[in-house]
PDB file of C-alpha atoms and ligand atoms in Angstrom:
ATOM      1  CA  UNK A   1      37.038   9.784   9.495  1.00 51.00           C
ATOM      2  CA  UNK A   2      36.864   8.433  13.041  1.00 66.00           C
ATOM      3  CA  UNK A   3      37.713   4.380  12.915  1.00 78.00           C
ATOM      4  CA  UNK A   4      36.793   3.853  16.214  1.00 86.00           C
ATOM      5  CA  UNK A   5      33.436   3.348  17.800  1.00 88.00           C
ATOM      6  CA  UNK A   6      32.069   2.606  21.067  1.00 92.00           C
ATOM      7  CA  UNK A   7      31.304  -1.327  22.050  1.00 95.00           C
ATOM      8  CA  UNK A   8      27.542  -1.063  22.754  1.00 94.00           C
ATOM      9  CA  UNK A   9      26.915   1.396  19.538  1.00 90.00           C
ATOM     10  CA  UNK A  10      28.617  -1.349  17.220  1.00 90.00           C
ATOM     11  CA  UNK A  11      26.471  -4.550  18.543  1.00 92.00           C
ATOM     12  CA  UNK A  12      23.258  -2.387  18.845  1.00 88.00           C
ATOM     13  CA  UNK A  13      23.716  -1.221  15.604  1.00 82.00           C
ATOM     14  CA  UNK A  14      23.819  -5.001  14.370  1.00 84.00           C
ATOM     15  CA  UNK A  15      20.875  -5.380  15.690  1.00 83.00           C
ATOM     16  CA  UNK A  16      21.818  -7.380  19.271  1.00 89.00           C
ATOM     17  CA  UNK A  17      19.873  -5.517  21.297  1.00 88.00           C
ATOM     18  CA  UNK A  18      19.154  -2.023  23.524  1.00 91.00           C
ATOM     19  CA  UNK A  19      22.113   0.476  24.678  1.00 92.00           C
ATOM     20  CA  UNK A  20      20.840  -1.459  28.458  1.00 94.00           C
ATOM     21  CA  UNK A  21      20.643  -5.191  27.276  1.00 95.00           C
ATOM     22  CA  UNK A  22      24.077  -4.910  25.566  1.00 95.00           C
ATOM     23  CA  UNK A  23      25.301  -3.534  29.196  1.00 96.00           C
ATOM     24  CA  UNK A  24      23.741  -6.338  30.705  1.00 96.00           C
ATOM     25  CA  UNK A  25      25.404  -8.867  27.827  1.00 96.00           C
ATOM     26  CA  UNK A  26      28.554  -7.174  28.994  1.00 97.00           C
ATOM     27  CA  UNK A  27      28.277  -7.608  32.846  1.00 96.00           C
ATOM     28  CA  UNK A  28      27.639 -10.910  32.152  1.00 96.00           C
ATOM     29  CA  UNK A  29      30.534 -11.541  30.881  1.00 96.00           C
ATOM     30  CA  UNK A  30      29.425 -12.550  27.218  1.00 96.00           C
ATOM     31  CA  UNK A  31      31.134 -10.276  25.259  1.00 97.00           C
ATOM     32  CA  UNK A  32      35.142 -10.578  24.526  1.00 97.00           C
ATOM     33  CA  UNK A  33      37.052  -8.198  22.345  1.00 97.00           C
ATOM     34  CA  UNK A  34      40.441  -9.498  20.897  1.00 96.00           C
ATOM     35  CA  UNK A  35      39.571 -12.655  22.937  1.00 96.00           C
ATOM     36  CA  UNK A  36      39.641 -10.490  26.169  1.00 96.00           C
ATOM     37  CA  UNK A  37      36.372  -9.897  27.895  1.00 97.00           C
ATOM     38  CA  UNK A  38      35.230  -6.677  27.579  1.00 97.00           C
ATOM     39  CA  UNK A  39      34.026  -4.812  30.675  1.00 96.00           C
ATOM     40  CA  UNK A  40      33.254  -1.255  29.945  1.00 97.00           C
ATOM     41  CA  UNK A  41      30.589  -1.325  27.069  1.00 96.00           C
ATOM     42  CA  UNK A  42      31.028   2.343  26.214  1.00 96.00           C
ATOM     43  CA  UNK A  43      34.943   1.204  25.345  1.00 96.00           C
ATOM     44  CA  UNK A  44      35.993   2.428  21.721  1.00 95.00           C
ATOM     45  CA  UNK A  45      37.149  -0.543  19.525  1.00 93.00           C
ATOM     46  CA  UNK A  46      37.915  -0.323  15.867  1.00 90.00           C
ATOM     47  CA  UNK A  47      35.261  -2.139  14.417  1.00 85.00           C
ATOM     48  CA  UNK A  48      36.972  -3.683  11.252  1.00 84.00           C
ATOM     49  CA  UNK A  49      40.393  -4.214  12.859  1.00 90.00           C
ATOM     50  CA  UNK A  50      39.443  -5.601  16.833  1.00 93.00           C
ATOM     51  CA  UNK A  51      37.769  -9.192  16.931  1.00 95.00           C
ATOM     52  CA  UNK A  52      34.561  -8.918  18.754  1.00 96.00           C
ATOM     53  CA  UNK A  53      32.789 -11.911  20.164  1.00 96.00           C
ATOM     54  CA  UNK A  54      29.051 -12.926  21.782  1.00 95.00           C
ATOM     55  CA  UNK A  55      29.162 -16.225  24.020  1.00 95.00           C
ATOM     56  CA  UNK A  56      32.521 -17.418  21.781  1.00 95.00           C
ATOM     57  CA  UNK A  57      30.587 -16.329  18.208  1.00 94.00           C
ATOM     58  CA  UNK A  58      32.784 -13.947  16.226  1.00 94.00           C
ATOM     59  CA  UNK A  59      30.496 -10.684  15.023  1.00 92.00           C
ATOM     60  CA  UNK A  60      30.703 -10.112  11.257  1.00 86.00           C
ATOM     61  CA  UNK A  61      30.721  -6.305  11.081  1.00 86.00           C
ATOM     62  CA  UNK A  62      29.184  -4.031   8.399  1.00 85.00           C
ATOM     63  CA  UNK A  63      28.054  -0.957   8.038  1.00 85.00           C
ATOM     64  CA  UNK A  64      26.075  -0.884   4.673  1.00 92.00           C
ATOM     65  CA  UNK A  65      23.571  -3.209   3.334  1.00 95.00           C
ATOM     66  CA  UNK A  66      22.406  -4.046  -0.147  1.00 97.00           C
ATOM     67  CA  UNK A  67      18.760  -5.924  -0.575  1.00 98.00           C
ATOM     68  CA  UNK A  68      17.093  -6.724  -3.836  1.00 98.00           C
ATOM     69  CA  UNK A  69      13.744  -7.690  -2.966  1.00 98.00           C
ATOM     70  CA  UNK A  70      10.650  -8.954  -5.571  1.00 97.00           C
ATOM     71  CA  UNK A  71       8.506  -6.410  -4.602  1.00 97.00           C
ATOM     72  CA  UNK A  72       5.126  -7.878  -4.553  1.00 95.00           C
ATOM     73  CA  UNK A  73       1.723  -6.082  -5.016  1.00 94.00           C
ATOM     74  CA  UNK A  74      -0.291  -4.339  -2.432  1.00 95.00           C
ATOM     75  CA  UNK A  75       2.858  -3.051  -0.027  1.00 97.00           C
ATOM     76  CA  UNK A  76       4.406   0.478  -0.659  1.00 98.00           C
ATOM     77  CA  UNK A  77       8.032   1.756  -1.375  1.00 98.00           C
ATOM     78  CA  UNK A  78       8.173   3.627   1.605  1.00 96.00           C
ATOM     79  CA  UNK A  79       9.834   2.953   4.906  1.00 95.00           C
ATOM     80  CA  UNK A  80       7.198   3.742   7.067  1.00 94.00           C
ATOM     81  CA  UNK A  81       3.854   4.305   6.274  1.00 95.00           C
ATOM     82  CA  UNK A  82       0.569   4.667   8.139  1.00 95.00           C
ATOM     83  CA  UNK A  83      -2.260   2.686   6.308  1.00 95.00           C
ATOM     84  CA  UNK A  84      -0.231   0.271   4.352  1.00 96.00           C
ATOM     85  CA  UNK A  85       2.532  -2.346   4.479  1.00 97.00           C
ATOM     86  CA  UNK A  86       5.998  -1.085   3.635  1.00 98.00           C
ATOM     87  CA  UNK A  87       8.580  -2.544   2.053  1.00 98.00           C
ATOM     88  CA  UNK A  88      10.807  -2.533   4.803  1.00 97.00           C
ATOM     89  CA  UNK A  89       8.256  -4.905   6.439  1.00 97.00           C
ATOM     90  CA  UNK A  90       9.417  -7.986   4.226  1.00 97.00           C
ATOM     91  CA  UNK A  91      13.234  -7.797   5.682  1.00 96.00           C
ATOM     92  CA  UNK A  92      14.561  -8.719   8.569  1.00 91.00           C
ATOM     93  CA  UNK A  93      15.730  -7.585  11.767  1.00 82.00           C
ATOM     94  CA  UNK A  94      19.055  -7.802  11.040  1.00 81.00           C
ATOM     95  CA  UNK A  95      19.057  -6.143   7.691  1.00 89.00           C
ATOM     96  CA  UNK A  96      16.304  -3.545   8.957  1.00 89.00           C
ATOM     97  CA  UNK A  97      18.490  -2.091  12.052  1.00 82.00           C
ATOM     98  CA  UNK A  98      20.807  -0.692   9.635  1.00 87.00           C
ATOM     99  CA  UNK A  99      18.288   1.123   8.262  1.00 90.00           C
ATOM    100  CA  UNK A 100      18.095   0.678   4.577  1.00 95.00           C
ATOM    101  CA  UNK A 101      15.550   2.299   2.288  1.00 98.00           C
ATOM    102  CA  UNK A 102      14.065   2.039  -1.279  1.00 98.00           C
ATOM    103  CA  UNK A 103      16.110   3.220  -4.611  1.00 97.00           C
ATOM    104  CA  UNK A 104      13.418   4.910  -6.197  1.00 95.00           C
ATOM    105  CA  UNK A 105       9.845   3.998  -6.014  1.00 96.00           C
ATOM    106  CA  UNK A 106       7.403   0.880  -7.515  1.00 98.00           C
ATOM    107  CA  UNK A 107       3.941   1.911  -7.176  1.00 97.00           C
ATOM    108  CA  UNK A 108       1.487  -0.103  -4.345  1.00 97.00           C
ATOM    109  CA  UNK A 109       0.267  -2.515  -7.557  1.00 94.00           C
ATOM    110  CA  UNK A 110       3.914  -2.633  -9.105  1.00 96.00           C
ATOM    111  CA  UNK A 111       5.784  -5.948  -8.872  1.00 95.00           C
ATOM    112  CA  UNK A 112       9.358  -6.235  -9.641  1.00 96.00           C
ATOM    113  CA  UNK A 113      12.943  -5.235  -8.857  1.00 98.00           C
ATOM    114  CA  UNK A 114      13.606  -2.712  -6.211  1.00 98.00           C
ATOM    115  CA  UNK A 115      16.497  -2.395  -4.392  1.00 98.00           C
ATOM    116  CA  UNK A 116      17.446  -0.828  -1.020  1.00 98.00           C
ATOM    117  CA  UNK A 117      19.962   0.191   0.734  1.00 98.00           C
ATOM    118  CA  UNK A 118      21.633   2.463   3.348  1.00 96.00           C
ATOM    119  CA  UNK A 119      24.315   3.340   0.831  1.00 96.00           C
ATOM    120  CA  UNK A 120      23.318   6.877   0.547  1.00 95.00           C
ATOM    121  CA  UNK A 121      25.556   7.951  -1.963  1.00 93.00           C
ATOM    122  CA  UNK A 122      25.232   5.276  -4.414  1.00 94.00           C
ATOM    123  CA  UNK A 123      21.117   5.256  -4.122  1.00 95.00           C
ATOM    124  CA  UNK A 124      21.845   9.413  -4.670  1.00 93.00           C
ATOM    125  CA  UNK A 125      23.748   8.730  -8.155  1.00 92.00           C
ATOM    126  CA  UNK A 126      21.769   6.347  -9.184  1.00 92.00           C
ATOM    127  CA  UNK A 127      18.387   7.915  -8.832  1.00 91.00           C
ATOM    128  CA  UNK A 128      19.894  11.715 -10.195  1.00 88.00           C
ATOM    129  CA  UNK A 129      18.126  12.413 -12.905  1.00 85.00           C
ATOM    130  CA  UNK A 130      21.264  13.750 -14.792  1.00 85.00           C
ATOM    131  CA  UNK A 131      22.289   9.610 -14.712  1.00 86.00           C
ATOM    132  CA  UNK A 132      19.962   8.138 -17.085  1.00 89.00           C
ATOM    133  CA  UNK A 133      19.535   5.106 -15.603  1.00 93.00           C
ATOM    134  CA  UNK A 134      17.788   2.547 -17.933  1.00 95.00           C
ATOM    135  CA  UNK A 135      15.201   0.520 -15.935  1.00 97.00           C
ATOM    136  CA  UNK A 136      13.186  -2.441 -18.041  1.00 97.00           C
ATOM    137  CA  UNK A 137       9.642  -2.990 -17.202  1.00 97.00           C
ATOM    138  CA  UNK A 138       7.550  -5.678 -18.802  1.00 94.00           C
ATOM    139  CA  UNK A 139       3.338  -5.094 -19.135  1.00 93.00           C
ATOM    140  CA  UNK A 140       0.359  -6.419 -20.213  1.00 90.00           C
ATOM    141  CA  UNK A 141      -1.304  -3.950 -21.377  1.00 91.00           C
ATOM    142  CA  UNK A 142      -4.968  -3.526 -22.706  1.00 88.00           C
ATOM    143  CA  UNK A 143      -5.001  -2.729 -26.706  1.00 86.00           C
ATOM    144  CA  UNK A 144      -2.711  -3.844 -29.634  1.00 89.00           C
ATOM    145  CA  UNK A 145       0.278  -2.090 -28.993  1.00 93.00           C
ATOM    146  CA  UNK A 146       1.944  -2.242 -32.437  1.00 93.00           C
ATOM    147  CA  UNK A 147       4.937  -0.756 -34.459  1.00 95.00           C
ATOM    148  CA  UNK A 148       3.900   2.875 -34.127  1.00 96.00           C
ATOM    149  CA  UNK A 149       3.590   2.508 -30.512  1.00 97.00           C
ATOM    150  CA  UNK A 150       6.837   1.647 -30.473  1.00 97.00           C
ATOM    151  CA  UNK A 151       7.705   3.651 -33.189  1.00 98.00           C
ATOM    152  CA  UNK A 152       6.205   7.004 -30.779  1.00 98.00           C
ATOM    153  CA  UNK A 153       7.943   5.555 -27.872  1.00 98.00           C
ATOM    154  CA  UNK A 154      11.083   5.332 -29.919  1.00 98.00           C
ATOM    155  CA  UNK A 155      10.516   9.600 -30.427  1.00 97.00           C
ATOM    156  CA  UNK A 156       9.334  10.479 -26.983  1.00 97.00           C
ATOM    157  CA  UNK A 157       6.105  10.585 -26.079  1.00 98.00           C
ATOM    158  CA  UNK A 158       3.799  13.439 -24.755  1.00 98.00           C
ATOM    159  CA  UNK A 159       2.220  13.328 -20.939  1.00 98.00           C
ATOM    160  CA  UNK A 160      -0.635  14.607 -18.966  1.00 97.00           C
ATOM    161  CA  UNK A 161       1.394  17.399 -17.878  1.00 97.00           C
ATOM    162  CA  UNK A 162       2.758  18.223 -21.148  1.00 98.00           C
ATOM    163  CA  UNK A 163       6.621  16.389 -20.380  1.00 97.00           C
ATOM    164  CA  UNK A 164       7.741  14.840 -23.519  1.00 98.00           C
ATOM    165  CA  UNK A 165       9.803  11.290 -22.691  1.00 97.00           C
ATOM    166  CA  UNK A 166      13.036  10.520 -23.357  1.00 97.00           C
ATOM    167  CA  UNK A 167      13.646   8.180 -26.261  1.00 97.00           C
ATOM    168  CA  UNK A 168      12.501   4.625 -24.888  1.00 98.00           C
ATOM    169  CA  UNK A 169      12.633   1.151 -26.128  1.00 98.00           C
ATOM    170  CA  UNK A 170       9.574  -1.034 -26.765  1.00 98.00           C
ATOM    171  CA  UNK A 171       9.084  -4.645 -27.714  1.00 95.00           C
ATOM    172  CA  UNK A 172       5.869  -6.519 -28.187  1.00 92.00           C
ATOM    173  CA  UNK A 173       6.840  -9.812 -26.442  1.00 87.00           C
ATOM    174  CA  UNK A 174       3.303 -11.549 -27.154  1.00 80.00           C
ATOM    175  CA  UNK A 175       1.338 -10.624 -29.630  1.00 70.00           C
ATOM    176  CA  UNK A 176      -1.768  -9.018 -28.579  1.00 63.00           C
ATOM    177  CA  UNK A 177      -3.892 -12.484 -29.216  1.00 64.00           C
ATOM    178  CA  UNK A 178      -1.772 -14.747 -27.138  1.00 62.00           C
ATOM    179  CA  UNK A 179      -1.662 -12.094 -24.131  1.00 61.00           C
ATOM    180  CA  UNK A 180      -5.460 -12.247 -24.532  1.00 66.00           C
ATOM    181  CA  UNK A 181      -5.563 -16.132 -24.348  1.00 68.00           C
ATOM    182  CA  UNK A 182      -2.920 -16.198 -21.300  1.00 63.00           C
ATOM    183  CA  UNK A 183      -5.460 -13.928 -19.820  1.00 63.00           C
ATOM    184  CA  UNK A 184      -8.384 -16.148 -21.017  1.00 64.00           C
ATOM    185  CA  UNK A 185      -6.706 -19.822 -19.850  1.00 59.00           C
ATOM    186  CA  UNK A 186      -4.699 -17.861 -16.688  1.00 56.00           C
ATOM    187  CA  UNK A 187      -7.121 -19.781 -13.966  1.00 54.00           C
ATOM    188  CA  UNK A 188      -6.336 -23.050 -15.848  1.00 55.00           C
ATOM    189  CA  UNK A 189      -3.458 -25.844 -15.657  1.00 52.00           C
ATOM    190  CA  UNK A 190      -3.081 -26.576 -19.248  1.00 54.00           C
ATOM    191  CA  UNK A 191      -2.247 -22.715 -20.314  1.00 49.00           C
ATOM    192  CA  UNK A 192      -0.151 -23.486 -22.583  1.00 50.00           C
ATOM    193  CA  UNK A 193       1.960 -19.836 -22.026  1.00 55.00           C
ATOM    194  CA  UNK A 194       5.107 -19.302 -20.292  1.00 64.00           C
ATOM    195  CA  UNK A 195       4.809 -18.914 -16.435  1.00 70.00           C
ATOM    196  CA  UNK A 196       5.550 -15.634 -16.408  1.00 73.00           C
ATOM    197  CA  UNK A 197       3.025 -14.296 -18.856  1.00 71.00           C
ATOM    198  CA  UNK A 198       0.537 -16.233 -16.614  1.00 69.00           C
ATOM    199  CA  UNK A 199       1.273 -14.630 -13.808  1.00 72.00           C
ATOM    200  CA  UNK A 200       0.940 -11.164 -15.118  1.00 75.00           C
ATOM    201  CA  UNK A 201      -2.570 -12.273 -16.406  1.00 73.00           C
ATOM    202  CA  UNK A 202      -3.556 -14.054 -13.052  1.00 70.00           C
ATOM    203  CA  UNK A 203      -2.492 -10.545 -11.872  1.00 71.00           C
ATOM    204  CA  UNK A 204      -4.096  -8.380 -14.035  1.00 72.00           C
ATOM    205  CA  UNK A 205      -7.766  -9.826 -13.750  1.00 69.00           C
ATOM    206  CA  UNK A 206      -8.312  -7.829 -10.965  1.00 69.00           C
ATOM    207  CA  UNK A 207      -7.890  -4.382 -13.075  1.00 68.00           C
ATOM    208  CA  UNK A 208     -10.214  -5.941 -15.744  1.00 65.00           C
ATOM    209  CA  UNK A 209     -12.688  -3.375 -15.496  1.00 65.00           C
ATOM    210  CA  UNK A 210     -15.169  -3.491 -18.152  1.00 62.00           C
ATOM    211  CA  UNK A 211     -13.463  -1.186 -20.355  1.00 64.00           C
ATOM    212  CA  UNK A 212     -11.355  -3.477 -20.706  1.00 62.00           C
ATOM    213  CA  UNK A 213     -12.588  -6.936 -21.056  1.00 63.00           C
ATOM    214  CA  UNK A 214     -13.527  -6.735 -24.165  1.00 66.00           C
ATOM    215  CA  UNK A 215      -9.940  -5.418 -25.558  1.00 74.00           C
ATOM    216  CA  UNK A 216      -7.065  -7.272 -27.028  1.00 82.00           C
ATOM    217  CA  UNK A 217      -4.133  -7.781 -24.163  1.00 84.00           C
ATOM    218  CA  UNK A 218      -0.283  -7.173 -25.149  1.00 88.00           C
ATOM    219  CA  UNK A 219       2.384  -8.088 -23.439  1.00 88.00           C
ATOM    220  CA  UNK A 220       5.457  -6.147 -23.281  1.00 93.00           C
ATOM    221  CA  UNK A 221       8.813  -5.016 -22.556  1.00 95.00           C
ATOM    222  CA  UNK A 222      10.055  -1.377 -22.324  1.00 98.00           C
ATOM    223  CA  UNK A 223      13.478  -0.050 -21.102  1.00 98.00           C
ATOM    224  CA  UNK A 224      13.109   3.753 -20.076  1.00 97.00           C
ATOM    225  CA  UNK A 225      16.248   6.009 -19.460  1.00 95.00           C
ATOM    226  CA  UNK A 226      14.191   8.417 -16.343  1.00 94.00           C
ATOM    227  CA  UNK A 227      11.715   7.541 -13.847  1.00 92.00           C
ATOM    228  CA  UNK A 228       8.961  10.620 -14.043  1.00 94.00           C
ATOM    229  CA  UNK A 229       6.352   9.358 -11.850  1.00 95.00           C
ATOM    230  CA  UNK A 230       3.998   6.492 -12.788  1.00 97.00           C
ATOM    231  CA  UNK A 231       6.286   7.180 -15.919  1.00 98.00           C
ATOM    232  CA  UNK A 232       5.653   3.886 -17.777  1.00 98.00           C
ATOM    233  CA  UNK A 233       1.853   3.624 -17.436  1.00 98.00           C
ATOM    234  CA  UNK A 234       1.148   7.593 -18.042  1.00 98.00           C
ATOM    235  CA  UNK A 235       3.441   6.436 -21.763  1.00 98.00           C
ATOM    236  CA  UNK A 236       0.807   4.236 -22.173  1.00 98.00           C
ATOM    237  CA  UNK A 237      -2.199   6.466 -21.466  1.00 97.00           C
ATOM    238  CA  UNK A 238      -0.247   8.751 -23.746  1.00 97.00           C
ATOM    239  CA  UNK A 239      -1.070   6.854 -26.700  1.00 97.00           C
ATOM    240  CA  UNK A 240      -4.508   5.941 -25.517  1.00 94.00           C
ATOM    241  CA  UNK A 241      -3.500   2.145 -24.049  1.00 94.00           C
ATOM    242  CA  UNK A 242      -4.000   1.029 -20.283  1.00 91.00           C
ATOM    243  CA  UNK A 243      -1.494  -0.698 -17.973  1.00 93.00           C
ATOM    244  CA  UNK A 244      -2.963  -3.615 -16.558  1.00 90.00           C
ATOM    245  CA  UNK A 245      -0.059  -5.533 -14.845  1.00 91.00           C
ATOM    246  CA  UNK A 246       3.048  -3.948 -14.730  1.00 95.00           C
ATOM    247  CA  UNK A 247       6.517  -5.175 -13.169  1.00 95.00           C
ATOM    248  CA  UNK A 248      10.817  -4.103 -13.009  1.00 97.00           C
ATOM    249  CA  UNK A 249      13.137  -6.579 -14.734  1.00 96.00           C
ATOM    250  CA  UNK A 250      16.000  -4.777 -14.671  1.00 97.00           C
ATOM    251  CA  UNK A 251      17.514  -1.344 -13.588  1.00 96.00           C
ATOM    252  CA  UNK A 252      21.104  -0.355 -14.709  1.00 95.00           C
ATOM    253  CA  UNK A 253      23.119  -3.717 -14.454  1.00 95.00           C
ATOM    254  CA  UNK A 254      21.155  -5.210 -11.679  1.00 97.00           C
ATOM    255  CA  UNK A 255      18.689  -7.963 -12.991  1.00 96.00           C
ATOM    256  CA  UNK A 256      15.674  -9.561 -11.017  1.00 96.00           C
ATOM    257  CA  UNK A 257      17.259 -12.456  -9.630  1.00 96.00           C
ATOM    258  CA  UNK A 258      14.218 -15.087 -11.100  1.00 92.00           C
ATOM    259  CA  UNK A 259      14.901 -17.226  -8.235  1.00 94.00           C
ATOM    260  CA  UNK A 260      12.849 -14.696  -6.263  1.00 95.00           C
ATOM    261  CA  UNK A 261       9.089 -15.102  -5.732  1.00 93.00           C
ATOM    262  CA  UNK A 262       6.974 -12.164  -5.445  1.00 93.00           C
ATOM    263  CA  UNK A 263       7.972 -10.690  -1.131  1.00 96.00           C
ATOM    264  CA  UNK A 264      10.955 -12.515  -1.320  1.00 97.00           C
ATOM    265  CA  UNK A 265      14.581 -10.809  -1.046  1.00 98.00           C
ATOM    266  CA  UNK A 266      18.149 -11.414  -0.939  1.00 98.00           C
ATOM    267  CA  UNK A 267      21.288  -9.012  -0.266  1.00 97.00           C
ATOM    268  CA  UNK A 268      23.016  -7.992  -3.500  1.00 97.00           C
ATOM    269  CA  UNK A 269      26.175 -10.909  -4.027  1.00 96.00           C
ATOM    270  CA  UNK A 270      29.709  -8.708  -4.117  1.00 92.00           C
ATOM    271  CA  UNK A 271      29.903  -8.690  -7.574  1.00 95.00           C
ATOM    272  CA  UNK A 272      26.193  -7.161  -7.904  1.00 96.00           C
ATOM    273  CA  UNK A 273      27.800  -4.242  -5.666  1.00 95.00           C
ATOM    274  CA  UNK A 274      30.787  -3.607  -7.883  1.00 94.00           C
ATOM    275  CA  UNK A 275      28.569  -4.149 -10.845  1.00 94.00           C
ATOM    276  CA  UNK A 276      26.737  -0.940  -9.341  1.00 94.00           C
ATOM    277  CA  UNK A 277      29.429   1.056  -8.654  1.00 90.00           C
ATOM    278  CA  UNK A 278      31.795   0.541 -11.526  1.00 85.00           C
ATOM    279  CA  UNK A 279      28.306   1.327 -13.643  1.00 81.00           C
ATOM    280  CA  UNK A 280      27.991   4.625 -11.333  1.00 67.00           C
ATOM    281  CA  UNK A 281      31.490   5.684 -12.451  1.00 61.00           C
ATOM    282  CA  UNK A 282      31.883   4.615 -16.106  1.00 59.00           C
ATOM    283  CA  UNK A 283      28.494   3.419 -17.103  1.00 54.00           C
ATOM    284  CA  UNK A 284      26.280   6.555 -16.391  1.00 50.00           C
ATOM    285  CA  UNK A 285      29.152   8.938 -17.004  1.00 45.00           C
ATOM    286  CA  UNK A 286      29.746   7.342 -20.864  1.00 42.00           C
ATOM    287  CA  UNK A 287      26.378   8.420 -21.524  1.00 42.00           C
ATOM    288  CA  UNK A 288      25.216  11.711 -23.277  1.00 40.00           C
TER     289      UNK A 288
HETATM  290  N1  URA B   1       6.126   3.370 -14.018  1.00 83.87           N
HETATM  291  C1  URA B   1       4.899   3.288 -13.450  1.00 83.87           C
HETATM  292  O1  URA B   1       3.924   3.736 -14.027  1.00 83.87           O
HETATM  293  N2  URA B   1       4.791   2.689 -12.259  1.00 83.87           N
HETATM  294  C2  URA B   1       5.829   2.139 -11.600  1.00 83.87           C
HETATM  295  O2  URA B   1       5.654   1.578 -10.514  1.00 83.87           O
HETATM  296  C3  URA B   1       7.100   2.228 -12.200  1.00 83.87           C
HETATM  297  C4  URA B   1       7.229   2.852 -13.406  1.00 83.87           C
END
């Protein structure tokens, strides 16, 4: 693979400007290579071995990026997108020139983990379908979802389109009367219910159709092993049950960092990176 690449292609591709404004950066003497200044900006330099510099501030240069972001409702997985807001719109400039883009998809009203990247191969193996990859979600969902949900769940479930699931794991996490009162004291101060449960009832008012009003609210956790689409609320509908508020906790060994409000993001700490790739090579392959 070529190690070299040419001056103004590294710095635009950092984000520091046009092909023409990096020329101009150049001419004016701002740019030293090696501590030399540079004066051709086409000139090749190797781009993790040569020192570059911009008015005496050495460039840190990378070519992949790794974001989790909280995706919040109402913007879409997408990187571009003509009625809504995308994902990509929450980053910044400097994480957006090097063109990262979703691992998977969270639907518009979906909250939760999502990761992106420009790491083609890794978003590739983790998204195959052959891979497995378990993904956590936690719900409130309208109707008493008991031990032979979880039981059915546990078998595989039947969808619209006839696809039966993959064994999945569900846990009640509040029973169906406490959801119902987080729902019921959500607007108030005193709620005596964990934040997070609040949220997700704050949340899913705005679903509250009158269908639903009048039903019991549960609120849940459920680790799938594939990601068919709208998979976890068409499981639901499968056994007659409506996803009100739904959100990603975890997928593979990346967890949502709970330091992260809803639109907020961070890049993915070294560790999180190996933690993703050692799981590509042993995790996923150690499964049936
Ligand atoms: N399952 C769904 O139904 N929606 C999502 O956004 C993710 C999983």
């Amino acid at each position: 693979m070529k190690s070299t690449i040419r001056l103004d292609k590294m710095l635009g591709n950092l984000g520091y400007g046009t092909r023409s404004g990096i020329k101009l950066l150049v001419k004016q003497g701002a740019v030293t290579v090696n501590g030399q200044r540079a004066k051709d900006p086409g000139m090749q330099i190797n781009p993790h071995a040569d020192s570059v510099a911009l008015d005496g501030e050495t460039i840190a240069y990378r070519d992949t990026v790794y974001v989790m972001l909280h995706k919040p409702a109402g913007v879409v997985s997408a990187t571009e997108d003509n009625r809504d807001r995308t994902v990509l719109d929450l980053l910044d400039p400097d994480v957006t020139v090097l063109s990262p883009f979703p691992v998977g998809r969270l639907d518009k009203d979906t909250e939760g983990l999502l990761l992106l990247t420009n790491d083609g191969k890794l978003a590739h193996e983790l998204l195959s379908p052959k891979k497995h990859v378990p993904k956590t979600y936690r719900a409130l969902v309208a109707g008493d979802v008991d031990a032979s949900d979880a039981a059915a769940f546990g078998q595989g479930v039947t969808l619209d389109d006839g696809y039966v699931t993959m064994p999945a794991q569900l846990q009640v996490l509040a029973a169906a009367s406490d959801a119902s009162e987080a729902l019921e004291a959500s607007t108030s101060d005193s709620d005596p219910s964990g934040e997070e449960l609040r949220a997700a009832a704050r949340l899913a008012r705005r679903n509250l159709t009158p269908d639903y009003t009048e039903q019991p609210l549960s609120w849940i956790e459920l680790t799938i092993n594939e990601g068919k689409f709208h998979q976890v609320k068409r499981m639901f509908e499968a056994v007659g049950k409506k996803v009100l508020y739904l959100r990603r906790v975890s997928m593979g060994p990346l967890t949502l960092d709970a330091a992260l409000a809803p639109g907020q993001w961070r890049e993915l700490s070294e560790q999180e990176v190996d933690s993703l790739r050692s799981y590509r090579k042993e995790g996923l392959s150690a499964r049936p």
